[in-house]
Structures are given as C-alpha cells and as structure tokens.
mmCIF file of C-alpha atoms in Angstrom:
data_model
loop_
_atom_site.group_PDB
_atom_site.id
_atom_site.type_symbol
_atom_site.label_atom_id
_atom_site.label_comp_id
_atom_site.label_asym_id
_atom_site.label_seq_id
_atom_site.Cartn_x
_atom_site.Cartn_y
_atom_site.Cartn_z
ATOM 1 C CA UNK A 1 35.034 -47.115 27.590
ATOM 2 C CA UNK A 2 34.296 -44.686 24.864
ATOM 3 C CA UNK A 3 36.053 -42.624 23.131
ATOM 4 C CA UNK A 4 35.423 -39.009 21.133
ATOM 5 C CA UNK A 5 38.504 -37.155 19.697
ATOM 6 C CA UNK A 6 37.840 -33.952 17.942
ATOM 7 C CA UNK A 7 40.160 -31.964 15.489
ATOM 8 C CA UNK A 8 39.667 -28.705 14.747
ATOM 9 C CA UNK A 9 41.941 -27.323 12.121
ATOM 10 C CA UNK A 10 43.947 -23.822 12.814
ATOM 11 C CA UNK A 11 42.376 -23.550 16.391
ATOM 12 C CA UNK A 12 44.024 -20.461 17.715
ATOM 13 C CA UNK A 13 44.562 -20.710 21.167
ATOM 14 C CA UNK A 14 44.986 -16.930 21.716
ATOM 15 C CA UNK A 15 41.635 -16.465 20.536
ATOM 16 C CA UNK A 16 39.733 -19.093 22.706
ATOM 17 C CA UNK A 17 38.157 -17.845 26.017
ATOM 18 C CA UNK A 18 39.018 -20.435 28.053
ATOM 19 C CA UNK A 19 42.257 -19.670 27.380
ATOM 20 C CA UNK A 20 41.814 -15.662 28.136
ATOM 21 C CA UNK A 21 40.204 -12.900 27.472
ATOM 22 C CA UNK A 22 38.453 -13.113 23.726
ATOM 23 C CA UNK A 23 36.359 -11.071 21.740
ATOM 24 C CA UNK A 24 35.200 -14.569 20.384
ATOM 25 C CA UNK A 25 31.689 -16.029 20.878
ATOM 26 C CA UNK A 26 32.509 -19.906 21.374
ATOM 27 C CA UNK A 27 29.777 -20.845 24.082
ATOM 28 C CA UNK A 28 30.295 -24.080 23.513
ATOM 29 C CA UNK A 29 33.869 -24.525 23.506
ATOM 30 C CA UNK A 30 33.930 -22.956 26.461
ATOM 31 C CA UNK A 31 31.294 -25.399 27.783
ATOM 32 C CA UNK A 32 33.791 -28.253 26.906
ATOM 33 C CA UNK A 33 36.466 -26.359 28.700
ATOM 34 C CA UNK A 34 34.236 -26.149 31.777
ATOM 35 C CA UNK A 35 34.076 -30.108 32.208
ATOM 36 C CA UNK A 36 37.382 -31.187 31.047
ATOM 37 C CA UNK A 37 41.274 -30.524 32.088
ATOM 38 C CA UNK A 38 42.545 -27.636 30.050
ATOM 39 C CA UNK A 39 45.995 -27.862 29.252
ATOM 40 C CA UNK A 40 47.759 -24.378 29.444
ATOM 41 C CA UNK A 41 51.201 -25.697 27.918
ATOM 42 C CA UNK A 42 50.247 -27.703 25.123
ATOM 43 C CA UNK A 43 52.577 -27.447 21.738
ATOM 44 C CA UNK A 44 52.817 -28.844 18.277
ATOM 45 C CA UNK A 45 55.820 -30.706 17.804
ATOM 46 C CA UNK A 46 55.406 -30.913 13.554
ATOM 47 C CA UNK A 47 53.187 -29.001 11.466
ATOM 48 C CA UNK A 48 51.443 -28.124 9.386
ATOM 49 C CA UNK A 49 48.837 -30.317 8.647
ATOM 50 C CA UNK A 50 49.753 -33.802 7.637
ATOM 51 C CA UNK A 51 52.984 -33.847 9.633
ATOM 52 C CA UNK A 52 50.860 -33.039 13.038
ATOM 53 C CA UNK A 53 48.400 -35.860 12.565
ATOM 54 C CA UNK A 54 51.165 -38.351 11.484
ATOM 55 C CA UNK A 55 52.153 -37.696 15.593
ATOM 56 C CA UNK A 56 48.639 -38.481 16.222
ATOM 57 C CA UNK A 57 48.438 -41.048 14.583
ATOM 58 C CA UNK A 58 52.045 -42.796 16.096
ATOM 59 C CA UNK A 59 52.962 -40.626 18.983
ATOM 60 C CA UNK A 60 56.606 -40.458 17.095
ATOM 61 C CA UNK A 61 57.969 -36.991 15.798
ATOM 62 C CA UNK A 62 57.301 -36.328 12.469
ATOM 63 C CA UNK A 63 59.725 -33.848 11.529
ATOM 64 C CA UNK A 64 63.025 -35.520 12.656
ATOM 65 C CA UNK A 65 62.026 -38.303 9.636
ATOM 66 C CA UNK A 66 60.122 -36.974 6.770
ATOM 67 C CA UNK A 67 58.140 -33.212 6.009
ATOM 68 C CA UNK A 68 54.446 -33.588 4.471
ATOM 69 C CA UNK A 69 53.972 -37.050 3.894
ATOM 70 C CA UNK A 70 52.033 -40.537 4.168
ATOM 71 C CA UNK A 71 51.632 -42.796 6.540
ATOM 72 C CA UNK A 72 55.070 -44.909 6.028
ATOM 73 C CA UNK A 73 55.380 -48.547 5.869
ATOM 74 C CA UNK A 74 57.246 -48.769 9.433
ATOM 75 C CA UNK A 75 54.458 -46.355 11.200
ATOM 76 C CA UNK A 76 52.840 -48.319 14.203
ATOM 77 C CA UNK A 77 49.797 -46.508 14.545
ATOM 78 C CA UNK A 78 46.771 -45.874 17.100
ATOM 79 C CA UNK A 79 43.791 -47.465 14.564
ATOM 80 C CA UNK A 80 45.596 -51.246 14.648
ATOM 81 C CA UNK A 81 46.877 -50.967 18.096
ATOM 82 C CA UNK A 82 43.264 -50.186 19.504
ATOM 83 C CA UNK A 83 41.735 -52.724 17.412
ATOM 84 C CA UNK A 84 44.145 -55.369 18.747
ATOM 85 C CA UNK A 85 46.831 -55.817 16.005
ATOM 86 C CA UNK A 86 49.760 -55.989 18.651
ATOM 87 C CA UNK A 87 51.921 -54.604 15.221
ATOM 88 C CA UNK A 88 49.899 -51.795 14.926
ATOM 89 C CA UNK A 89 50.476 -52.090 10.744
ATOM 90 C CA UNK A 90 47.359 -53.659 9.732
ATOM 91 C CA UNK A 91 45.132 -51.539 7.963
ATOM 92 C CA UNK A 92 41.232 -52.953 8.791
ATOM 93 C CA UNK A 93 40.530 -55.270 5.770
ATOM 94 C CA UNK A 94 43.997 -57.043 6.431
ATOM 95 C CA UNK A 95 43.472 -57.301 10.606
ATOM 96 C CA UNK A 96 43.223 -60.802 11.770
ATOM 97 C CA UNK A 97 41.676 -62.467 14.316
ATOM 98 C CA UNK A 98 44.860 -63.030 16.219
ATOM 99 C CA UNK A 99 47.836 -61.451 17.402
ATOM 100 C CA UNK A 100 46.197 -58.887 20.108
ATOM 101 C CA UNK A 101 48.042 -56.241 21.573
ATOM 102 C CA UNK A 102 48.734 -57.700 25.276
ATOM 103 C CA UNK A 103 45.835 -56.625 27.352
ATOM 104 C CA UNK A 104 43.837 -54.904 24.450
ATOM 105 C CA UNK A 105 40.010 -55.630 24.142
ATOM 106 C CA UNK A 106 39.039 -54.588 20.178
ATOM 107 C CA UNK A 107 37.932 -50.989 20.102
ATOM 108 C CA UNK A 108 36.264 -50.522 16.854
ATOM 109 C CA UNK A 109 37.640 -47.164 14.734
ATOM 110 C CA UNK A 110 35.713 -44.834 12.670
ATOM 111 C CA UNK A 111 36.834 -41.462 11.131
ATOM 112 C CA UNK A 112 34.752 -38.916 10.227
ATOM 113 C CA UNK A 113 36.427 -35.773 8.233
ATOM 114 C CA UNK A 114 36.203 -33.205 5.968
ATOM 115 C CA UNK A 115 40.175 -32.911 5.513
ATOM 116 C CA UNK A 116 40.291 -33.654 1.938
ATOM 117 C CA UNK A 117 44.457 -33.648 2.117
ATOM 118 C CA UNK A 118 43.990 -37.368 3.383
ATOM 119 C CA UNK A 119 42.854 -37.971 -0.496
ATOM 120 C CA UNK A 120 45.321 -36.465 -2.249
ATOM 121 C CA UNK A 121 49.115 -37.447 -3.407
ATOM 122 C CA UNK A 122 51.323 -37.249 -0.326
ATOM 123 C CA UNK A 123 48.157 -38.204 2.568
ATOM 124 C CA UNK A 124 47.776 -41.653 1.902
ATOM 125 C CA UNK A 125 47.294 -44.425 4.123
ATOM 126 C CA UNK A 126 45.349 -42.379 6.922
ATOM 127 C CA UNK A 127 41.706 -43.271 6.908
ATOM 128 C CA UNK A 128 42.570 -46.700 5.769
ATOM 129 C CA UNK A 129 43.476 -47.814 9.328
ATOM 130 C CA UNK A 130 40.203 -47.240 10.224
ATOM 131 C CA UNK A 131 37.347 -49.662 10.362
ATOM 132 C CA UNK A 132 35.147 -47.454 8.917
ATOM 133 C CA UNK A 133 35.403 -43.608 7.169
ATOM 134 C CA UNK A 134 33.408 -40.840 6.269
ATOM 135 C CA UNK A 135 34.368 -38.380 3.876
ATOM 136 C CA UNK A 136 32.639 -34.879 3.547
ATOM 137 C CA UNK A 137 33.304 -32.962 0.193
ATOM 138 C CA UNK A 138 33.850 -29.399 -0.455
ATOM 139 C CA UNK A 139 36.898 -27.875 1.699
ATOM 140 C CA UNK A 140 39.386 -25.228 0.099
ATOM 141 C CA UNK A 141 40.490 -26.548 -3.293
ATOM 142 C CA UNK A 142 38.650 -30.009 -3.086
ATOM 143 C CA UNK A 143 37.977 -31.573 -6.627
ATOM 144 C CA UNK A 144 34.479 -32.176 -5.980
ATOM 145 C CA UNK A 145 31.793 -30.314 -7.726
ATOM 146 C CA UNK A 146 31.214 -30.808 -11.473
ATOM 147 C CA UNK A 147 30.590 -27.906 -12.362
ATOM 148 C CA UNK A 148 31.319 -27.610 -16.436
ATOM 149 C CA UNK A 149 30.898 -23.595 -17.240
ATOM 150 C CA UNK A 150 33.065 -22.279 -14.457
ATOM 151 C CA UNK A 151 31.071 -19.649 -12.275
ATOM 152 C CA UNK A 152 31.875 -15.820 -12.697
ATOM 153 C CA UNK A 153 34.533 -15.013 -9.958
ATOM 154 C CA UNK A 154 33.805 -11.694 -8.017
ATOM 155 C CA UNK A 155 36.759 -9.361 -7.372
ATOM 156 C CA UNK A 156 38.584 -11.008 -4.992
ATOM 157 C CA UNK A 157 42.418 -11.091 -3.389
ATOM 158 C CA UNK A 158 44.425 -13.710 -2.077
ATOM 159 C CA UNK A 159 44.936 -17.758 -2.483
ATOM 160 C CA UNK A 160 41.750 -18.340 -3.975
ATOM 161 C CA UNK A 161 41.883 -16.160 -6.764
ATOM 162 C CA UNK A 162 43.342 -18.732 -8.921
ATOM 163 C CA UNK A 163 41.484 -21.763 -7.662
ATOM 164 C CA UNK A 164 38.826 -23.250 -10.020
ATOM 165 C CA UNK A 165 37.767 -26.027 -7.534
ATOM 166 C CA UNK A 166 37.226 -23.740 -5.144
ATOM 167 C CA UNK A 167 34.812 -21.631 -6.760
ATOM 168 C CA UNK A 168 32.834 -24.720 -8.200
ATOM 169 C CA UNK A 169 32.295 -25.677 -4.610
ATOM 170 C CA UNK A 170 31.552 -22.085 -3.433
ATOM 171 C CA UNK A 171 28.959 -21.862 -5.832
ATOM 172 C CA UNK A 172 27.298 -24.491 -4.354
ATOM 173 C CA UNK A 173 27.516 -23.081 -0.718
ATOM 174 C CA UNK A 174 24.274 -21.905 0.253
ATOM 175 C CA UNK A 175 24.975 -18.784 2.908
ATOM 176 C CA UNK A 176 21.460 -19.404 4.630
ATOM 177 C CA UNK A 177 22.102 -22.947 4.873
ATOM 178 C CA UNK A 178 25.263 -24.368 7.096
ATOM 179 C CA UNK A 179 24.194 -27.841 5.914
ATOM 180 C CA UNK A 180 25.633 -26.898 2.568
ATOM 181 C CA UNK A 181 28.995 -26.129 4.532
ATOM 182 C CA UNK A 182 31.119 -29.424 5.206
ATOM 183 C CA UNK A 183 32.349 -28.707 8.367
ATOM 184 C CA UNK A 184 28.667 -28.819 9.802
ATOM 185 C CA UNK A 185 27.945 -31.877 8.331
ATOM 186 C CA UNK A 186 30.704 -33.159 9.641
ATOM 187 C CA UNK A 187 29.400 -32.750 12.816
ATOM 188 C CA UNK A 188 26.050 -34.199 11.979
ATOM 189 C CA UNK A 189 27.657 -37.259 11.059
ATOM 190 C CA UNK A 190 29.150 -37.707 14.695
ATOM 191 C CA UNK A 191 26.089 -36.916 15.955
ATOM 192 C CA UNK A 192 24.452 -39.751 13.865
ATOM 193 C CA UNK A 193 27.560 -41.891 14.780
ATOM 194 C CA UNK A 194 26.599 -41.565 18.778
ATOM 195 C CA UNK A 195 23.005 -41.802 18.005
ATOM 196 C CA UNK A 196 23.512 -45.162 16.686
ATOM 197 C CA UNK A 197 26.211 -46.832 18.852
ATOM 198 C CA UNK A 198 25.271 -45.064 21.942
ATOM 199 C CA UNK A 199 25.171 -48.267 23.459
ATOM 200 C CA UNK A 200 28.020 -50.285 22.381
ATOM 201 C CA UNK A 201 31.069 -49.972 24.368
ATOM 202 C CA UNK A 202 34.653 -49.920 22.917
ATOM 203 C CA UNK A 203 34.713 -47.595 20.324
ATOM 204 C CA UNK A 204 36.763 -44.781 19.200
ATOM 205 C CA UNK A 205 35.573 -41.844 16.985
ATOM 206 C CA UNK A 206 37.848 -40.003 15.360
ATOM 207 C CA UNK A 207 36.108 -36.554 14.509
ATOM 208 C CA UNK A 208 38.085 -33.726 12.296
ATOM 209 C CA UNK A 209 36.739 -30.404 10.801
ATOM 210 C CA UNK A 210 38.659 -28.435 8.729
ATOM 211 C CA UNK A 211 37.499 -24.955 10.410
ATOM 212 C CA UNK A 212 38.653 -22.493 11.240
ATOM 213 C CA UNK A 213 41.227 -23.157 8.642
ATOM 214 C CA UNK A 214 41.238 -20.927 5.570
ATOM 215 C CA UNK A 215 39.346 -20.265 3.400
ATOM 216 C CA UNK A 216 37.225 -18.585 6.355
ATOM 217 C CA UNK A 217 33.408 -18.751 4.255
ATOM 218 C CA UNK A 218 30.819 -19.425 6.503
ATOM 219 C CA UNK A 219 26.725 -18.592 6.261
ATOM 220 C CA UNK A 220 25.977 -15.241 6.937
ATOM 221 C CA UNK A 221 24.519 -15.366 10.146
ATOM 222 C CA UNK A 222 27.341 -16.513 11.804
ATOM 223 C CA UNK A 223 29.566 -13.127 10.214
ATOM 224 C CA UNK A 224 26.805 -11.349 11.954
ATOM 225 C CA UNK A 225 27.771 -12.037 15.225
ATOM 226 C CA UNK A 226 31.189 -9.796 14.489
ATOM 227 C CA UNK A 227 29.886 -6.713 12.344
ATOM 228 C CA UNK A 228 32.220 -7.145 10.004
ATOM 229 C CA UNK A 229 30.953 -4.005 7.368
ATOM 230 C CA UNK A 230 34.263 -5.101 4.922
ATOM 231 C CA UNK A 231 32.820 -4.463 1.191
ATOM 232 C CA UNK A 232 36.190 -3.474 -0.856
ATOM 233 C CA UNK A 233 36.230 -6.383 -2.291
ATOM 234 C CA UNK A 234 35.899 -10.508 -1.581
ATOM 235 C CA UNK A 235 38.713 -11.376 0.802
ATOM 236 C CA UNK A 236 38.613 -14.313 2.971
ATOM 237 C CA UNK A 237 41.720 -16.357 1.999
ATOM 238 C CA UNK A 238 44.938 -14.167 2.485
ATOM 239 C CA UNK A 239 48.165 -15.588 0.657
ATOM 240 C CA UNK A 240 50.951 -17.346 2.587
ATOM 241 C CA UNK A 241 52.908 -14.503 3.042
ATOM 242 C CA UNK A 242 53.905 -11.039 4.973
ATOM 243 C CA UNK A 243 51.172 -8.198 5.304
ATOM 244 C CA UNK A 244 51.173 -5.768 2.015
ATOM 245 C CA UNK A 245 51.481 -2.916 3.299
ATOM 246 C CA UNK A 246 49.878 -1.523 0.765
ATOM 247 C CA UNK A 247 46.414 -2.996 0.882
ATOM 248 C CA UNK A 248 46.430 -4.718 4.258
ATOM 249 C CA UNK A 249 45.743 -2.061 6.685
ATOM 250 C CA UNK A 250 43.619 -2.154 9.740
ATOM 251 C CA UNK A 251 40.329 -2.434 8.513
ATOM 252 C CA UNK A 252 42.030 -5.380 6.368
ATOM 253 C CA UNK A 253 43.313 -7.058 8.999
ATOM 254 C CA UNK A 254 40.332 -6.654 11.075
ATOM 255 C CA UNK A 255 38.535 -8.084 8.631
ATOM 256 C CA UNK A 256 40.000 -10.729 8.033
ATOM 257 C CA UNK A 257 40.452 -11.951 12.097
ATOM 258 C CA UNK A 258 36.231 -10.895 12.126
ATOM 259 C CA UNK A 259 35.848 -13.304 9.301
ATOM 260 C CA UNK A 260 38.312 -16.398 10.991
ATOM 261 C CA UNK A 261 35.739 -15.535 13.656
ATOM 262 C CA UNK A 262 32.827 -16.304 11.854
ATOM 263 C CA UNK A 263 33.982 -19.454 10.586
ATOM 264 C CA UNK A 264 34.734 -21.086 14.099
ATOM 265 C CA UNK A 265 31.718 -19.842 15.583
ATOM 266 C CA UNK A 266 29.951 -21.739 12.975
ATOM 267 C CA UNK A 267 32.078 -24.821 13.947
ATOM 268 C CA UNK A 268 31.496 -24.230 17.629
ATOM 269 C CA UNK A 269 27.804 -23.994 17.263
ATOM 270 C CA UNK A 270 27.658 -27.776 15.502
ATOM 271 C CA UNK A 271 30.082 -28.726 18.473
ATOM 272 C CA UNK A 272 27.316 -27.968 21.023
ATOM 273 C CA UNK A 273 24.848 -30.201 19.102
ATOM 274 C CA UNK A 274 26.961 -32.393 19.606
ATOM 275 C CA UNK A 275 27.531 -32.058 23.017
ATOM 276 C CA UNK A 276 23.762 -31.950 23.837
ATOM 277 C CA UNK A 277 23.457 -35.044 22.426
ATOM 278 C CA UNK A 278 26.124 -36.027 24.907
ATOM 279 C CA UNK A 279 23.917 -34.917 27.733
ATOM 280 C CA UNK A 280 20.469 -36.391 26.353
ATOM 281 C CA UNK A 281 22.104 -39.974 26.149
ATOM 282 C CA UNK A 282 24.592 -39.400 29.181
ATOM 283 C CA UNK A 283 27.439 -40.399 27.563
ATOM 284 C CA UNK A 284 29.538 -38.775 29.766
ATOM 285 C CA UNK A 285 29.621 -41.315 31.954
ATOM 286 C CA UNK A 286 31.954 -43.463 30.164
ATOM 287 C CA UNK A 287 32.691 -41.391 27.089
ATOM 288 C CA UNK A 288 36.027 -39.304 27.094
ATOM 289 C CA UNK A 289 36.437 -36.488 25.118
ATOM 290 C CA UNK A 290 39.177 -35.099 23.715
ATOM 291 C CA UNK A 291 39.744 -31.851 21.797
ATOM 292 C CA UNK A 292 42.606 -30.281 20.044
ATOM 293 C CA UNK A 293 43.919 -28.799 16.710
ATOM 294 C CA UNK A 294 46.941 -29.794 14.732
ATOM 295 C CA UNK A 295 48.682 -25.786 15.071
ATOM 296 C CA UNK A 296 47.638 -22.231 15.174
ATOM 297 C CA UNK A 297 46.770 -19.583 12.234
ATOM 298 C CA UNK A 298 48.786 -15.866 11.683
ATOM 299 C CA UNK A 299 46.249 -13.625 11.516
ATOM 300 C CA UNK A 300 48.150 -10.398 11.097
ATOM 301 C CA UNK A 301 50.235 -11.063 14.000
ATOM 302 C CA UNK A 302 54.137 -10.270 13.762
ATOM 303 C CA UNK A 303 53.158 -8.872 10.264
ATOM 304 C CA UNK A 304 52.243 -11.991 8.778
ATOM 305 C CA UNK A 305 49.335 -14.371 7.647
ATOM 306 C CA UNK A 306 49.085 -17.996 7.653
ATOM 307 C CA UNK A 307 52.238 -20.357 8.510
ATOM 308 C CA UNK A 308 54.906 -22.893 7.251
ATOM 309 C CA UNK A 309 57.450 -19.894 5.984
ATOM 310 C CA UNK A 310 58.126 -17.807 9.363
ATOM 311 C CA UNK A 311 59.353 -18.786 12.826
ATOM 312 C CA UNK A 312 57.238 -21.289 14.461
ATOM 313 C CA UNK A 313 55.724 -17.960 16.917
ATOM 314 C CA UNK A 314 53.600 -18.926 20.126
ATOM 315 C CA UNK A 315 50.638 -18.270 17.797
ATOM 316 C CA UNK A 316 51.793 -21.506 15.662
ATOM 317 C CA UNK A 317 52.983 -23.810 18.071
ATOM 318 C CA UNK A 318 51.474 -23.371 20.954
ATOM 319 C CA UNK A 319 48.258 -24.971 21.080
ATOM 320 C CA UNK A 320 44.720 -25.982 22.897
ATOM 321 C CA UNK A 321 44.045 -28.715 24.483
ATOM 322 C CA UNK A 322 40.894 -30.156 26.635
ATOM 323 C CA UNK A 323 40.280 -33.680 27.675
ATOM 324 C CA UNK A 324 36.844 -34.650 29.387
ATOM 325 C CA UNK A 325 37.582 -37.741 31.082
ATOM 326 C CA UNK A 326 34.916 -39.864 33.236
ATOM 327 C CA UNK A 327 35.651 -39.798 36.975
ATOM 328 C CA UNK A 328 38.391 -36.814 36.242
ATOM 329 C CA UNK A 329 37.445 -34.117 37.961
ATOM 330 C CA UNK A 330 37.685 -30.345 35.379
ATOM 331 C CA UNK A 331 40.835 -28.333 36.020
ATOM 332 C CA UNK A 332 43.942 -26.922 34.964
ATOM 333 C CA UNK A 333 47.069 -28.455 33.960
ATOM 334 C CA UNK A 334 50.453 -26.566 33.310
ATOM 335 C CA UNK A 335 52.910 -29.869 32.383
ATOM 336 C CA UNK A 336 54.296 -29.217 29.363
ATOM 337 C CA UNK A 337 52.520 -31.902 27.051
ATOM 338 C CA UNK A 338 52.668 -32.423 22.756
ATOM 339 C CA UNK A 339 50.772 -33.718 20.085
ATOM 340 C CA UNK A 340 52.805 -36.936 20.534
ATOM 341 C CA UNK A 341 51.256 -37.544 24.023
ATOM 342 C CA UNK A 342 47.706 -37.894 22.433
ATOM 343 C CA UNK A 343 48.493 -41.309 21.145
ATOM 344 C CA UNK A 344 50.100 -43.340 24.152
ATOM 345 C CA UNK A 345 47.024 -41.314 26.039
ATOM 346 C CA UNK A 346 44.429 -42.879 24.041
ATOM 347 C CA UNK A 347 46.172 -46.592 24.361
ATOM 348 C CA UNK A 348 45.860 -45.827 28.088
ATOM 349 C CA UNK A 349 42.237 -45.046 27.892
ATOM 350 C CA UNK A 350 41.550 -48.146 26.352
ATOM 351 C CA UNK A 351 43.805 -50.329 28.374
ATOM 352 C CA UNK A 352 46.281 -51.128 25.761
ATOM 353 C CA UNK A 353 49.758 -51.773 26.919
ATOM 354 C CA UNK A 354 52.515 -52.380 23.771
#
C-alpha cells in the first residue's frame, strides 16, 4: 500500500463545490471528490496552524496541553510508528533496526512543504520525523530572498505592509510564471516523488501547500478566471481583525474573496497534474489519497477576516475532507469525524496496530 496525504492550508469548505453550490472554479478538486468518500461533518479540533498538524501528527488534542508549539518530547507520532519504531519517538537518523511496531512492515516517510512555520522558533521537530524532506522557499514572511536594497513597496493595506521578507520574495514572483510561486512547485515535487517511486510499495507522502492561505498572490492568469477589476490600491493580505467599515465595503470584500479565489485555483490546477500523473501510472490501484486542510479562512463573513481572535464559526472549524481509498467505493459520509482521526486512519492503512 501507498499512501498520498495532501494539506491544503485555509481550505474553505463553504467555498468548495463538492461541498455546494460555488462560484469557485476547482475542476480538479472536484475530480478528487468524485472518486473518494467526502466527509460532510468533518471539524478541526485545534487550530490554527501548528496546533492542527500536531493532531496529525499524534491523533491527541492539541489544545487541552499546549497552544502553538513543537513537537514535545512525549509526542508518539505517525512518521516513527509507520516506519516501525513501536515508540513512535525516534526521529529517522536515530530509528533502529529493531523494536517494530507489532504487525508494522517499514513504510518509508517523506514530506514535501512549503509551510515555512515548521522552520521557525516554536515548529520544531516536525519534518525531522521524516525520512526524507523537502522544503520550498518563499511563503508569507519567509526569510529567504537576499535581497540587499529593499524593493519600492506599492500602496498597499493590510499585514503585509510592514513585512520586508515578504516583499523581497514578492519581487521575485514572476506573475506569468507559477513556477516562481512555491505552492506549485510544491506540487511538482510530488509529482517527481511518484514519478520516481511509482513502483516501490510502502511509502507515505506527506504533501502540504500553503494556499489558499494569505497572502492570496497568485500569477495573473489565474485572477482572470474571477474578473476581479479592484485597482484602489494593492490589497491581498487583510489584517487579523474586524471589517473597517470605513474602507472595507463591498467591492473590498469582494475583492478580496475574488482574490482567495485566484490563489486556490492556482493550487487546484497543480493538484490535477498531479492527479493525471495518478492516472498515467495507475496508481490508484493501491495508492490512497487523502485530502484535507488544517481550518477554514474569514473572508468577510460575520464581519471579520482571518481567525484565531473570534469564535471558532462553522467557517473555521468545520472543515473538508476526501479520502480515495483502493477497493472503497466514492460516496458520502455524515459521521462526525476530526483531525485526530487522520492519524489512527493512516496506521490502519498501513496495517499498524500499537
């Protein structure tokens, strides 16, 4: 068995198609949706970011021990476990050739992500229980390009007014080119990762993007798609906080959802290379797919934008969730089901039993 699990940051459920009716042009999503059990009562159970994929990572509630934070010392996590350590603490330089979980055959683990939290203070110990990571620069306020004379900032509102790293790495976004985008390389690197281990059996890919989060730049052909004719000034990274009701108005806000658009039908289109890759090596067959998102994105709903300072709303916390599994005929499922459940699931897939 096989095994692809895909991340995609800020994933509102309320805009996906599957999910309802959507002014969104996901084709491919929805393709995934068509082949795989779609889970109509999935919820986050701690968010944001790091906290969700701690539960990922342990199938334990974050929240109830610690807010943003590492992987702890005492964390038995999904990496070890599927490679056999029966502990499920070793990261993959420490793992020995003993001590397998009971009925575990060695899956080998590789991470592919452009989630640049996992390198800084307070993400640690993530991609180390990996046996292998790949790391694509260039997301939100990323320290990554060198870039000594800082580039002329246009007028501009919200969170990234402020941010130098962001605008070094703008300025070296190419809006003809998605390849200068790290989300779509992302995907090219799973693409190159099934390419070359298309035949080998026991392994697990773990695949993240950071879009749709914010900031929601994308190249221009994908804003396109949305006629989005916004030119007051640069505005695609709204502050944490309540609508102003001075400046956000309707067009604002429509903006603003138009450009969120744009970003995850940028994602969605490198998801469908993806998948036809999929199809032209028929990994299907004994491949299972899973797709999610850690919570959802305020996009002028309730009055606000963003998350982590209102009520968890629906929009937040409850989630998508779509798992492609050989022999598993496509559906619907209405348990009620949390990111905690993606962990013991996986084990299952893989026949681990701890």
């Amino acid at each position: 068995m096989k095994s692809l699990f895909i991340v995609m940051d800020s994933l509102n459920r309320h805009y996906l198609p599957c999910y309802g009716p959507s002014w969104l042009k996901t084709p491919n999503l929805d393709r995934l949706a068509a082949r795989s059990i779609v889970f109509d009562n999935h919820y986050a159970g701690s968010l944001p970011c790091m906290p969700a994929r701690r539960e990922m990572m342990t199938g334990r509630h974050s929240f109830l021990e610690t807010p943003w934070g590492p992987i702890e010392p005492w964390d038995v996590c999904l990496p070890p476990l599927l490679r056999g350590d029966a502990a499920g603490e070793r990261t993959a330089g420490d793992r020995a050739a003993g001590d397998r979980a009971v009925g575990a055959k060695p899956v080998y683990t590789h991470m592919i992500t452009d989630h640049y939290h996992y390198f800084h203070a307070g993400g640690e110990g993530y991609h180390t229980l990996f046996d292998s990571w790949e790391f694509e620069r260039g997301q939100e306020g990323d320290v990554w390009r060198p870039v000594v004379d800082a580039p002329p900032i246009p007028e501009t509102r919200g969170k990234g007014a402020a941010r130098g790293a962001y605008w070094r790495n703008r300025s070296m976004m190419d809006p003809q080119d998605d390849l200068s985008y790290p989300t779509p390389r992302c995907f090219e690197r799973a693409i190159e990762f099934v390419d070359l281990n298309a035949d080998a059996e026991n392994w697990h890919l773990h695949l993240e993007v950071f879009d749709p989060h914010e900031p929601f730049d994308c190249p221009d052909r994908y804003r396109e798609l949305y006629d989005d004719d916004w030119d007051r000034y640069l505005y695609s990274w709204p502050d944490y906080a309540p609508l102003d009701p001075k400046l956000d108005d309707a067009e604002a806000v429509a903006h603003i959802r138009k450009s969120y658009a744009g970003t995850l039908s940028m994602a969605d289109h490198w998801l469908g290379k993806l998948l036809d890759r999929f199809d032209e090596l028929g990994l299907w067959e004994d491949t299972q797919v899973i797709l999610t998102t850690d919570h959802g994105h305020l996009l002028g709903e309730h009055g606000y934008w963003a998350k982590n300072y209102m009520f968890d709303y629906n929009e937040l916390a409850h989630i998508p969730l779509m798992i492609a599994r050989p022999g598993v005929a496509p559906g619907r499922c209405a348990a009620l089901t949390q990111t905690i459940d993606l962990m013991p699931t996986l084990l299952d897939t893989f026949g681990v039993d701890v």
